[in-house]
Amino acid sequence: LPEGFYKPTRAFKLDATPESDDKADNNQANPAPIKRQDPQQPMTTSPSVEDDGSAGGLLPPPQQTQTTPLAVNTGPLNVQVESTDSLVMSMKLAGSLNGAPRTTRPEPNVFEIILPGADVHLADGFKLDADIVEQVATRRDGNASIISVRTKRPVGVELAPSTTEIVIRLMKPNVGNGKLAGKTIVIDPGHGGYDNGAKAPDGSVFEKNLNLMFGKAVSQRLAEEGATVILTRKTDVFIPLADRSEVANRNGADFFISIHVNSNSLSNSTSGGITFYHLNDQVEQLLAQTIQHEIGGLTSMPSIGAWSDGRIYHTGFAVLRHSKVPAILIETGFINNSVDRAKLQTEEYRDSLAAAIVKGLKVFIGDVK
């Protein structure tokens, strides 16, 4: 990719000091036994959930022998500007892809389209004259071509399901003046009152209490940025689901953020945070991906990714379904995972989570230096 396309997010230091000849000879004379995995035991992976690419990074294409000609692009990358807030990029392919194209978002303002069984390239010195797009590049990865697009600010992406033509619609979210100060944000600490939510295996920790502490920490950070913050609950009381999102609708809020703690059927089987958006809403997906990206980078909690709530319920979550403003639901970690639970109860994690949510919102609306 062109220099500067990606910003570094991790640094690694490797100890490459060679061993002495004597030590090397000893190792050769008495080689250590190789530990082999029992073929009857399944390979372990982490996290123990399906990775759909939403957590960032690229999923490698399936390793398979190419038996059909690659679908090559037969024309230039055409651009049709619909408005100052949206444009459509399209490219014809000669032949069909091996599978449906898909997208990943390694960074909030970078998205990639993975085209299995394709050979796509751009002309030398290609530049795209568009207000939304900053840079476009292509590369091959195994049996797939990847189109990488860097935008000037995070945008929503809609990919049409075609194997013979690539059609991508970019949508700039309506974020007003692009400043967090003055925005109205509803923070919804989940559960409360007689509804304890999830709990630790020994019953010592309830989700409702953690949610409230997280909600207050986020509220304070947002208020310090000049935002107007409304909490759906400030004490240990029960609020019906429909009433929670109605607070955002009634106040004409700019964002609705529901905060929860996760759990599953097998203790210590899964660790990490997830940010949910409603079904296929492109703006909410972008908001979820942007905030989850910051949570993964600024906190000690592993990032599972940004998921559609349609993966959990056919109609999605009620608090997201009833919201008329951009809404997300954040699962901060697993209460039945001992490592997550220890983090969830610390002030350090609450502060880092609040900072990540605030930064994610600022990145989403363009309020960053």
mmCIF file of C-alpha atoms in Angstrom:
data_model
loop_
_atom_site.group_PDB
_atom_site.id
_atom_site.type_symbol
_atom_site.label_atom_id
_atom_site.label_comp_id
_atom_site.label_asym_id
_atom_site.label_seq_id
_atom_site.Cartn_x
_atom_site.Cartn_y
_atom_site.Cartn_z
ATOM 1 C CA LEU A 1 0.000 0.000 0.000
ATOM 2 C CA PRO A 2 1.171 3.600 -0.499
ATOM 3 C CA GLU A 3 3.325 5.015 2.264
ATOM 4 C CA GLY A 4 1.232 6.514 5.035
ATOM 5 C CA PHE A 5 -1.977 4.680 4.124
ATOM 6 C CA TYR A 6 -2.146 3.116 7.565
ATOM 7 C CA LYS A 7 -1.153 4.586 10.881
ATOM 8 C CA PRO A 8 0.801 2.189 13.113
ATOM 9 C CA THR A 9 -1.287 0.829 15.974
ATOM 10 C CA ARG A 10 1.166 -1.575 17.613
ATOM 11 C CA ALA A 11 4.934 -1.756 18.100
ATOM 12 C CA PHE A 12 6.827 -5.009 18.664
ATOM 13 C CA LYS A 13 10.343 -5.523 19.993
ATOM 14 C CA LEU A 14 11.979 -8.853 19.095
ATOM 15 C CA ASP A 15 15.028 -10.305 20.838
ATOM 16 C CA ALA A 16 17.092 -11.609 17.914
ATOM 17 C CA THR A 17 20.324 -12.116 19.842
ATOM 18 C CA PRO A 18 22.034 -15.276 18.456
ATOM 19 C CA GLU A 19 22.870 -18.057 20.870
ATOM 20 C CA SER A 20 26.504 -18.967 21.498
ATOM 21 C CA ASP A 21 28.061 -21.788 19.478
ATOM 22 C CA ASP A 22 28.416 -23.934 22.625
ATOM 23 C CA LYS A 23 24.765 -23.546 23.494
ATOM 24 C CA ALA A 24 23.756 -24.230 19.926
ATOM 25 C CA ASP A 25 25.874 -27.380 19.861
ATOM 26 C CA ASN A 26 24.328 -28.559 23.117
ATOM 27 C CA ASN A 27 20.864 -28.022 21.699
ATOM 28 C CA GLN A 28 21.774 -30.069 18.653
ATOM 29 C CA ALA A 29 23.142 -32.889 20.801
ATOM 30 C CA ASN A 30 20.107 -32.958 23.082
ATOM 31 C CA PRO A 31 17.199 -31.605 21.098
ATOM 32 C CA ALA A 32 14.138 -30.702 23.104
ATOM 33 C CA PRO A 33 11.158 -32.960 22.477
ATOM 34 C CA ILE A 34 8.522 -31.483 20.205
ATOM 35 C CA LYS A 35 5.134 -31.161 21.857
ATOM 36 C CA ARG A 36 2.481 -32.267 19.410
ATOM 37 C CA GLN A 37 -1.190 -31.627 19.820
ATOM 38 C CA ASP A 38 -3.400 -34.642 20.248
ATOM 39 C CA PRO A 39 -5.107 -35.086 16.861
ATOM 40 C CA GLN A 40 -8.295 -36.033 18.693
ATOM 41 C CA GLN A 41 -8.369 -32.677 20.491
ATOM 42 C CA PRO A 42 -9.765 -29.622 18.701
ATOM 43 C CA MET A 43 -7.451 -26.723 17.968
ATOM 44 C CA THR A 44 -8.027 -23.855 20.382
ATOM 45 C CA THR A 45 -8.637 -20.323 19.214
ATOM 46 C CA SER A 46 -9.201 -17.004 20.934
ATOM 47 C CA PRO A 47 -11.684 -15.458 21.218
ATOM 48 C CA SER A 48 -14.007 -18.452 21.224
ATOM 49 C CA VAL A 49 -16.551 -16.771 18.995
ATOM 50 C CA GLU A 50 -16.831 -16.562 15.246
ATOM 51 C CA ASP A 51 -14.611 -13.786 13.840
ATOM 52 C CA ASP A 52 -16.526 -12.038 11.073
ATOM 53 C CA GLY A 53 -13.784 -9.526 10.446
ATOM 54 C CA SER A 54 -15.552 -6.758 12.318
ATOM 55 C CA ALA A 55 -12.889 -6.691 15.000
ATOM 56 C CA GLY A 56 -10.460 -5.155 12.529
ATOM 57 C CA GLY A 57 -7.684 -6.628 10.444
ATOM 58 C CA LEU A 58 -8.121 -8.864 7.442
ATOM 59 C CA LEU A 59 -9.372 -12.401 7.383
ATOM 60 C CA PRO A 60 -7.161 -14.389 5.004
ATOM 61 C CA PRO A 61 -8.990 -15.814 1.986
ATOM 62 C CA PRO A 62 -9.486 -19.585 1.905
ATOM 63 C CA GLN A 63 -6.439 -21.402 0.596
ATOM 64 C CA GLN A 64 -7.608 -23.143 -2.519
ATOM 65 C CA THR A 65 -6.314 -23.985 -5.957
ATOM 66 C CA GLN A 66 -7.510 -21.580 -8.634
ATOM 67 C CA THR A 67 -9.403 -23.651 -11.211
ATOM 68 C CA THR A 68 -11.168 -20.825 -13.057
ATOM 69 C CA PRO A 69 -9.786 -17.629 -14.589
ATOM 70 C CA LEU A 70 -9.582 -14.663 -12.266
ATOM 71 C CA ALA A 71 -12.282 -12.028 -12.658
ATOM 72 C CA VAL A 72 -10.400 -8.949 -13.854
ATOM 73 C CA ASN A 73 -11.632 -5.372 -13.968
ATOM 74 C CA THR A 74 -12.595 -4.330 -17.486
ATOM 75 C CA GLY A 75 -12.976 -0.615 -16.891
ATOM 76 C CA PRO A 76 -11.909 2.207 -14.589
ATOM 77 C CA LEU A 77 -13.224 2.854 -11.108
ATOM 78 C CA ASN A 78 -16.218 5.052 -11.874
ATOM 79 C CA VAL A 79 -17.455 7.606 -9.369
ATOM 80 C CA GLN A 80 -20.901 9.143 -9.246
ATOM 81 C CA VAL A 81 -21.367 11.935 -6.697
ATOM 82 C CA GLU A 82 -24.930 11.786 -5.386
ATOM 83 C CA SER A 83 -24.561 14.732 -3.015
ATOM 84 C CA THR A 84 -21.984 16.364 -0.764
ATOM 85 C CA ASP A 85 -22.706 13.580 1.730
ATOM 86 C CA SER A 86 -22.675 10.504 -0.520
ATOM 87 C CA LEU A 87 -21.100 9.010 -3.611
ATOM 88 C CA VAL A 88 -21.114 5.693 -5.479
ATOM 89 C CA MET A 89 -17.966 3.892 -6.674
ATOM 90 C CA SER A 90 -18.378 1.112 -9.264
ATOM 91 C CA MET A 91 -16.170 -1.211 -11.305
ATOM 92 C CA LYS A 92 -17.136 -3.810 -13.897
ATOM 93 C CA LEU A 93 -15.524 -7.270 -13.708
ATOM 94 C CA ALA A 94 -14.796 -9.638 -16.591
ATOM 95 C CA GLY A 95 -16.125 -12.867 -15.140
ATOM 96 C CA SER A 96 -17.558 -13.795 -11.762
ATOM 97 C CA LEU A 97 -15.987 -13.811 -8.322
ATOM 98 C CA ASN A 98 -15.510 -17.081 -6.436
ATOM 99 C CA GLY A 99 -17.754 -15.758 -3.695
ATOM 100 C CA ALA A 100 -19.579 -12.692 -2.489
ATOM 101 C CA PRO A 101 -17.430 -9.623 -1.785
ATOM 102 C CA ARG A 102 -17.184 -8.498 1.834
ATOM 103 C CA THR A 103 -15.831 -5.555 3.781
ATOM 104 C CA THR A 104 -13.653 -5.034 6.844
ATOM 105 C CA ARG A 105 -12.733 -1.828 8.678
ATOM 106 C CA PRO A 106 -9.161 -1.968 10.023
ATOM 107 C CA GLU A 107 -9.366 1.702 11.088
ATOM 108 C CA PRO A 108 -12.350 4.014 11.568
ATOM 109 C CA ASN A 109 -11.592 5.941 8.373
ATOM 110 C CA VAL A 110 -10.292 2.968 6.352
ATOM 111 C CA PHE A 111 -12.437 0.230 4.875
ATOM 112 C CA GLU A 112 -11.450 -2.640 2.624
ATOM 113 C CA ILE A 113 -13.420 -4.659 0.080
ATOM 114 C CA ILE A 114 -12.231 -8.258 -0.276
ATOM 115 C CA LEU A 115 -12.905 -9.797 -3.695
ATOM 116 C CA PRO A 116 -12.317 -13.583 -3.767
ATOM 117 C CA GLY A 117 -11.000 -14.880 -7.074
ATOM 118 C CA ALA A 118 -10.340 -11.440 -8.586
ATOM 119 C CA ASP A 119 -7.416 -9.587 -10.128
ATOM 120 C CA VAL A 120 -8.205 -5.910 -9.640
ATOM 121 C CA HIS A 121 -5.752 -3.071 -10.049
ATOM 122 C CA LEU A 122 -5.760 0.679 -10.581
ATOM 123 C CA ALA A 123 -3.921 2.677 -13.223
ATOM 124 C CA ASP A 124 -0.532 4.145 -12.283
ATOM 125 C CA GLY A 125 -0.903 7.495 -10.582
ATOM 126 C CA PHE A 126 -4.637 6.924 -10.008
ATOM 127 C CA LYS A 127 -6.289 9.686 -7.967
ATOM 128 C CA LEU A 128 -9.896 10.042 -6.963
ATOM 129 C CA ASP A 129 -11.243 13.578 -6.953
ATOM 130 C CA ALA A 130 -13.907 13.369 -4.264
ATOM 131 C CA ASP A 131 -14.625 15.282 -1.071
ATOM 132 C CA ILE A 132 -15.190 12.113 0.959
ATOM 133 C CA VAL A 133 -12.353 9.869 -0.282
ATOM 134 C CA GLU A 134 -8.704 10.624 0.475
ATOM 135 C CA GLN A 135 -6.916 7.640 -1.076
ATOM 136 C CA VAL A 136 -7.623 4.360 -2.889
ATOM 137 C CA ALA A 137 -5.233 1.437 -3.382
ATOM 138 C CA THR A 138 -5.404 -2.231 -4.416
ATOM 139 C CA ARG A 139 -3.354 -5.314 -3.624
ATOM 140 C CA ARG A 140 -3.449 -9.080 -4.017
ATOM 141 C CA ASP A 141 -3.661 -11.378 -1.005
ATOM 142 C CA GLY A 142 -3.520 -15.017 -1.990
ATOM 143 C CA ASN A 143 -6.425 -15.711 -4.304
ATOM 144 C CA ALA A 144 -8.206 -12.434 -3.539
ATOM 145 C CA SER A 145 -7.876 -8.803 -4.494
ATOM 146 C CA ILE A 146 -8.399 -6.121 -1.882
ATOM 147 C CA ILE A 147 -9.496 -2.545 -2.537
ATOM 148 C CA SER A 148 -8.455 -0.279 0.347
ATOM 149 C CA VAL A 149 -10.170 3.086 0.708
ATOM 150 C CA ARG A 150 -9.074 5.802 3.141
ATOM 151 C CA THR A 151 -11.705 8.475 3.724
ATOM 152 C CA LYS A 152 -11.244 11.951 5.136
ATOM 153 C CA ARG A 153 -13.520 11.026 8.044
ATOM 154 C CA PRO A 154 -15.388 7.865 9.044
ATOM 155 C CA VAL A 155 -18.247 7.145 6.629
ATOM 156 C CA GLY A 156 -20.934 4.518 6.243
ATOM 157 C CA VAL A 157 -20.342 1.866 3.573
ATOM 158 C CA GLU A 158 -22.961 -0.041 1.595
ATOM 159 C CA LEU A 159 -21.744 -2.884 -0.646
ATOM 160 C CA ALA A 160 -24.128 -4.242 -3.287
ATOM 161 C CA PRO A 161 -24.133 -8.099 -3.399
ATOM 162 C CA SER A 162 -22.882 -8.737 -6.939
ATOM 163 C CA THR A 163 -20.182 -11.101 -8.223
ATOM 164 C CA THR A 164 -19.726 -9.346 -11.593
ATOM 165 C CA GLU A 165 -19.703 -5.679 -10.598
ATOM 166 C CA ILE A 166 -18.371 -3.868 -7.564
ATOM 167 C CA VAL A 167 -20.757 -1.136 -6.388
ATOM 168 C CA ILE A 168 -19.888 0.728 -3.188
ATOM 169 C CA ARG A 169 -21.957 3.562 -1.756
ATOM 170 C CA LEU A 170 -20.309 5.879 0.768
ATOM 171 C CA MET A 171 -22.442 7.919 3.145
ATOM 172 C CA LYS A 172 -21.141 10.720 5.356
ATOM 173 C CA PRO A 173 -23.076 10.682 8.656
ATOM 174 C CA ASN A 174 -24.993 13.823 9.558
ATOM 175 C CA VAL A 175 -23.072 15.045 12.597
ATOM 176 C CA GLY A 176 -24.040 18.716 12.596
ATOM 177 C CA ASN A 177 -21.140 21.047 13.314
ATOM 178 C CA GLY A 178 -18.767 18.152 13.972
ATOM 179 C CA LYS A 179 -18.226 19.088 17.624
ATOM 180 C CA LEU A 180 -19.009 16.999 20.701
ATOM 181 C CA ALA A 181 -19.699 20.140 22.715
ATOM 182 C CA GLY A 182 -23.396 20.896 22.462
ATOM 183 C CA LYS A 183 -24.421 17.379 21.468
ATOM 184 C CA THR A 184 -27.163 15.641 23.475
ATOM 185 C CA ILE A 185 -26.252 12.074 24.401
ATOM 186 C CA VAL A 186 -28.405 9.583 26.305
ATOM 187 C CA ILE A 187 -26.485 7.030 28.393
ATOM 188 C CA ASP A 188 -28.511 3.973 29.370
ATOM 189 C CA PRO A 189 -27.097 1.832 32.214
ATOM 190 C CA GLY A 190 -28.858 -1.477 31.519
ATOM 191 C CA HIS A 191 -31.147 -3.352 33.960
ATOM 192 C CA GLY A 192 -31.746 -2.032 37.515
ATOM 193 C CA GLY A 193 -34.140 -2.498 40.397
ATOM 194 C CA TYR A 194 -35.527 -6.033 40.555
ATOM 195 C CA ASP A 195 -33.810 -6.798 37.218
ATOM 196 C CA ASN A 196 -30.263 -7.727 38.235
ATOM 197 C CA GLY A 197 -29.136 -8.681 34.741
ATOM 198 C CA ALA A 198 -26.256 -11.144 34.519
ATOM 199 C CA LYS A 199 -24.352 -12.115 37.649
ATOM 200 C CA ALA A 200 -21.086 -13.712 38.716
ATOM 201 C CA PRO A 201 -21.214 -17.522 39.100
ATOM 202 C CA ASP A 202 -21.137 -17.174 42.894
ATOM 203 C CA GLY A 203 -23.757 -14.405 42.899
ATOM 204 C CA SER A 204 -21.348 -11.849 44.374
ATOM 205 C CA VAL A 205 -21.514 -9.318 41.513
ATOM 206 C CA PHE A 206 -24.592 -8.078 39.639
ATOM 207 C CA GLU A 207 -24.539 -6.582 36.150
ATOM 208 C CA LYS A 208 -26.960 -3.779 37.069
ATOM 209 C CA ASN A 209 -24.470 -2.280 39.545
ATOM 210 C CA LEU A 210 -21.546 -2.391 37.119
ATOM 211 C CA ASN A 211 -23.679 -0.824 34.384
ATOM 212 C CA LEU A 212 -24.575 2.096 36.617
ATOM 213 C CA MET A 213 -20.947 2.743 37.540
ATOM 214 C CA PHE A 214 -19.929 2.655 33.871
ATOM 215 C CA GLY A 215 -22.801 4.951 32.930
ATOM 216 C CA LYS A 216 -21.826 7.568 35.507
ATOM 217 C CA ALA A 217 -18.162 7.449 34.433
ATOM 218 C CA VAL A 218 -19.070 7.964 30.764
ATOM 219 C CA SER A 219 -21.539 10.706 31.661
ATOM 220 C CA GLN A 220 -18.903 12.646 33.580
ATOM 221 C CA ARG A 221 -16.395 12.433 30.719
ATOM 222 C CA LEU A 222 -18.954 13.582 28.158
ATOM 223 C CA ALA A 223 -20.056 16.491 30.357
ATOM 224 C CA GLU A 224 -16.424 17.598 30.641
ATOM 225 C CA GLU A 225 -16.364 17.761 26.818
ATOM 226 C CA GLY A 226 -19.339 20.127 26.841
ATOM 227 C CA ALA A 227 -22.014 17.599 25.859
ATOM 228 C CA THR A 228 -25.495 17.485 27.368
ATOM 229 C CA VAL A 229 -25.835 14.060 28.983
ATOM 230 C CA ILE A 230 -29.062 12.359 30.060
ATOM 231 C CA LEU A 231 -28.926 9.157 32.120
ATOM 232 C CA THR A 232 -31.935 6.863 31.809
ATOM 233 C CA ARG A 233 -31.373 5.963 35.445
ATOM 234 C CA LYS A 234 -29.122 7.411 38.154
ATOM 235 C CA THR A 235 -30.058 4.969 40.912
ATOM 236 C CA ASP A 236 -30.961 1.300 41.315
ATOM 237 C CA VAL A 237 -34.414 1.462 39.710
ATOM 238 C CA PHE A 238 -36.057 -0.524 36.932
ATOM 239 C CA ILE A 239 -36.842 1.250 33.635
ATOM 240 C CA PRO A 240 -38.899 -0.589 30.959
ATOM 241 C CA LEU A 241 -37.010 -1.234 27.715
ATOM 242 C CA ALA A 242 -39.251 0.906 25.498
ATOM 243 C CA ASP A 243 -38.987 3.832 27.939
ATOM 244 C CA ARG A 244 -35.183 3.829 27.725
ATOM 245 C CA SER A 245 -34.892 4.620 24.022
ATOM 246 C CA GLU A 246 -37.905 6.918 24.280
ATOM 247 C CA VAL A 247 -35.790 9.196 26.480
ATOM 248 C CA ALA A 248 -33.519 9.757 23.469
ATOM 249 C CA ASN A 249 -36.448 10.170 21.058
ATOM 250 C CA ARG A 250 -38.262 12.622 23.323
ATOM 251 C CA ASN A 251 -35.173 14.799 23.859
ATOM 252 C CA GLY A 252 -34.057 14.814 20.229
ATOM 253 C CA ALA A 253 -30.752 13.269 21.249
ATOM 254 C CA ASP A 254 -27.820 12.942 18.870
ATOM 255 C CA PHE A 255 -26.794 9.514 20.212
ATOM 256 C CA PHE A 256 -28.175 6.732 22.432
ATOM 257 C CA ILE A 257 -25.635 4.446 24.151
ATOM 258 C CA SER A 258 -26.787 1.480 26.222
ATOM 259 C CA ILE A 259 -24.175 -0.067 28.519
ATOM 260 C CA HIS A 260 -24.231 -3.715 29.599
ATOM 261 C CA VAL A 261 -22.078 -6.582 30.848
ATOM 262 C CA ASN A 262 -22.089 -9.882 28.960
ATOM 263 C CA SER A 263 -22.437 -13.492 30.078
ATOM 264 C CA ASN A 264 -22.727 -16.916 28.450
ATOM 265 C CA SER A 265 -23.484 -20.501 29.347
ATOM 266 C CA LEU A 266 -19.898 -21.633 30.051
ATOM 267 C CA SER A 267 -17.830 -19.707 32.588
ATOM 268 C CA ASN A 268 -14.333 -18.578 31.518
ATOM 269 C CA SER A 269 -14.980 -19.646 27.919
ATOM 270 C CA THR A 270 -15.034 -16.162 26.352
ATOM 271 C CA SER A 271 -13.357 -12.856 27.143
ATOM 272 C CA GLY A 272 -13.803 -9.437 25.612
ATOM 273 C CA GLY A 273 -16.112 -6.600 24.675
ATOM 274 C CA ILE A 274 -18.613 -6.253 21.832
ATOM 275 C CA THR A 275 -20.441 -3.199 20.500
ATOM 276 C CA PHE A 276 -23.809 -3.908 18.871
ATOM 277 C CA TYR A 277 -25.676 -1.922 16.222
ATOM 278 C CA HIS A 278 -29.232 -2.513 14.976
ATOM 279 C CA LEU A 279 -29.637 -5.017 12.123
ATOM 280 C CA ASN A 280 -28.152 -3.533 8.906
ATOM 281 C CA ASP A 281 -28.159 0.161 9.797
ATOM 282 C CA GLN A 282 -25.036 1.542 8.082
ATOM 283 C CA VAL A 283 -24.616 4.651 10.247
ATOM 284 C CA GLU A 284 -25.036 2.698 13.471
ATOM 285 C CA GLN A 285 -22.603 0.070 12.189
ATOM 286 C CA LEU A 286 -20.026 2.794 11.590
ATOM 287 C CA LEU A 287 -20.659 4.268 15.042
ATOM 288 C CA ALA A 288 -20.272 0.820 16.659
ATOM 289 C CA GLN A 289 -17.085 0.042 14.742
ATOM 290 C CA THR A 290 -15.549 3.423 15.560
ATOM 291 C CA ILE A 291 -16.246 3.175 19.292
ATOM 292 C CA GLN A 292 -15.265 -0.496 19.535
ATOM 293 C CA HIS A 293 -12.002 0.340 17.739
ATOM 294 C CA GLU A 294 -11.152 2.820 20.504
ATOM 295 C CA ILE A 295 -12.264 0.438 23.269
ATOM 296 C CA GLY A 296 -9.947 -2.207 21.858
ATOM 297 C CA GLY A 297 -7.057 0.247 21.711
ATOM 298 C CA LEU A 298 -7.458 2.180 24.967
ATOM 299 C CA THR A 299 -8.570 -0.500 27.434
ATOM 300 C CA SER A 300 -7.128 -3.776 28.647
ATOM 301 C CA MET A 301 -10.237 -5.699 27.537
ATOM 302 C CA PRO A 302 -9.904 -7.879 24.391
ATOM 303 C CA SER A 303 -12.031 -6.660 21.486
ATOM 304 C CA ILE A 304 -14.392 -9.204 19.946
ATOM 305 C CA GLY A 305 -15.716 -6.598 17.512
ATOM 306 C CA ALA A 306 -18.801 -4.745 16.328
ATOM 307 C CA TRP A 307 -21.807 -7.008 15.707
ATOM 308 C CA SER A 308 -25.308 -6.621 14.368
ATOM 309 C CA ASP A 309 -27.908 -7.353 17.047
ATOM 310 C CA GLY A 310 -29.577 -9.533 14.418
ATOM 311 C CA ARG A 311 -26.985 -12.178 15.302
ATOM 312 C CA ILE A 312 -28.610 -12.472 18.730
ATOM 313 C CA TYR A 313 -32.316 -11.833 18.026
ATOM 314 C CA HIS A 314 -34.130 -11.854 14.690
ATOM 315 C CA THR A 315 -35.611 -8.415 15.372
ATOM 316 C CA GLY A 316 -32.582 -7.112 17.255
ATOM 317 C CA PHE A 317 -32.443 -5.531 20.715
ATOM 318 C CA ALA A 318 -35.513 -3.616 21.870
ATOM 319 C CA VAL A 319 -33.566 -0.552 23.049
ATOM 320 C CA LEU A 320 -31.957 -0.241 19.611
ATOM 321 C CA ARG A 321 -35.082 -1.169 17.650
ATOM 322 C CA HIS A 322 -37.196 1.581 19.256
ATOM 323 C CA SER A 323 -34.558 4.301 19.012
ATOM 324 C CA LYS A 324 -35.065 6.987 16.374
ATOM 325 C CA VAL A 325 -31.519 8.329 16.815
ATOM 326 C CA PRO A 326 -28.160 6.579 16.157
ATOM 327 C CA ALA A 327 -28.000 3.936 18.874
ATOM 328 C CA ILE A 328 -25.516 1.273 20.001
ATOM 329 C CA LEU A 329 -25.284 -1.223 22.850
ATOM 330 C CA ILE A 330 -21.884 -1.869 24.443
ATOM 331 C CA GLU A 331 -21.100 -5.169 26.181
ATOM 332 C CA THR A 332 -18.120 -4.220 28.348
ATOM 333 C CA GLY A 333 -16.901 -7.744 29.144
ATOM 334 C CA PHE A 334 -18.041 -11.135 30.478
ATOM 335 C CA ILE A 335 -19.144 -11.222 34.103
ATOM 336 C CA ASN A 336 -18.747 -15.026 34.201
ATOM 337 C CA ASN A 337 -15.119 -14.793 33.069
ATOM 338 C CA SER A 338 -12.863 -14.404 36.115
ATOM 339 C CA VAL A 339 -10.306 -12.203 34.314
ATOM 340 C CA ASP A 340 -12.944 -9.932 32.784
ATOM 341 C CA ARG A 341 -14.863 -9.729 36.050
ATOM 342 C CA ALA A 342 -11.767 -8.557 37.920
ATOM 343 C CA LYS A 343 -11.233 -5.778 35.354
ATOM 344 C CA LEU A 344 -14.905 -4.768 35.288
ATOM 345 C CA GLN A 345 -14.785 -3.964 39.013
ATOM 346 C CA THR A 346 -11.775 -1.635 38.835
ATOM 347 C CA GLU A 347 -11.837 2.148 38.613
ATOM 348 C CA GLU A 348 -8.964 1.953 36.118
ATOM 349 C CA TYR A 349 -11.062 -0.002 33.614
ATOM 350 C CA ARG A 350 -14.099 2.250 34.126
ATOM 351 C CA ASP A 351 -11.971 5.323 33.383
ATOM 352 C CA SER A 352 -10.309 3.813 30.316
ATOM 353 C CA LEU A 353 -13.665 2.602 28.958
ATOM 354 C CA ALA A 354 -15.214 6.050 29.426
ATOM 355 C CA ALA A 355 -12.229 7.666 27.696
ATOM 356 C CA ALA A 356 -12.512 5.202 24.789
ATOM 357 C CA ILE A 357 -16.242 5.853 24.308
ATOM 358 C CA VAL A 358 -15.702 9.620 24.322
ATOM 359 C CA LYS A 359 -12.809 9.379 21.867
ATOM 360 C CA GLY A 360 -14.824 7.069 19.619
ATOM 361 C CA LEU A 361 -17.660 9.599 19.487
ATOM 362 C CA LYS A 362 -15.206 12.395 18.707
ATOM 363 C CA VAL A 363 -13.630 10.376 15.900
ATOM 364 C CA PHE A 364 -17.076 9.569 14.506
ATOM 365 C CA ILE A 365 -18.140 13.215 14.301
ATOM 366 C CA GLY A 366 -14.711 14.529 13.285
ATOM 367 C CA ASP A 367 -13.978 16.331 16.562
ATOM 368 C CA VAL A 368 -10.318 15.228 16.775
ATOM 369 C CA LYS A 369 -7.029 16.976 16.124
#
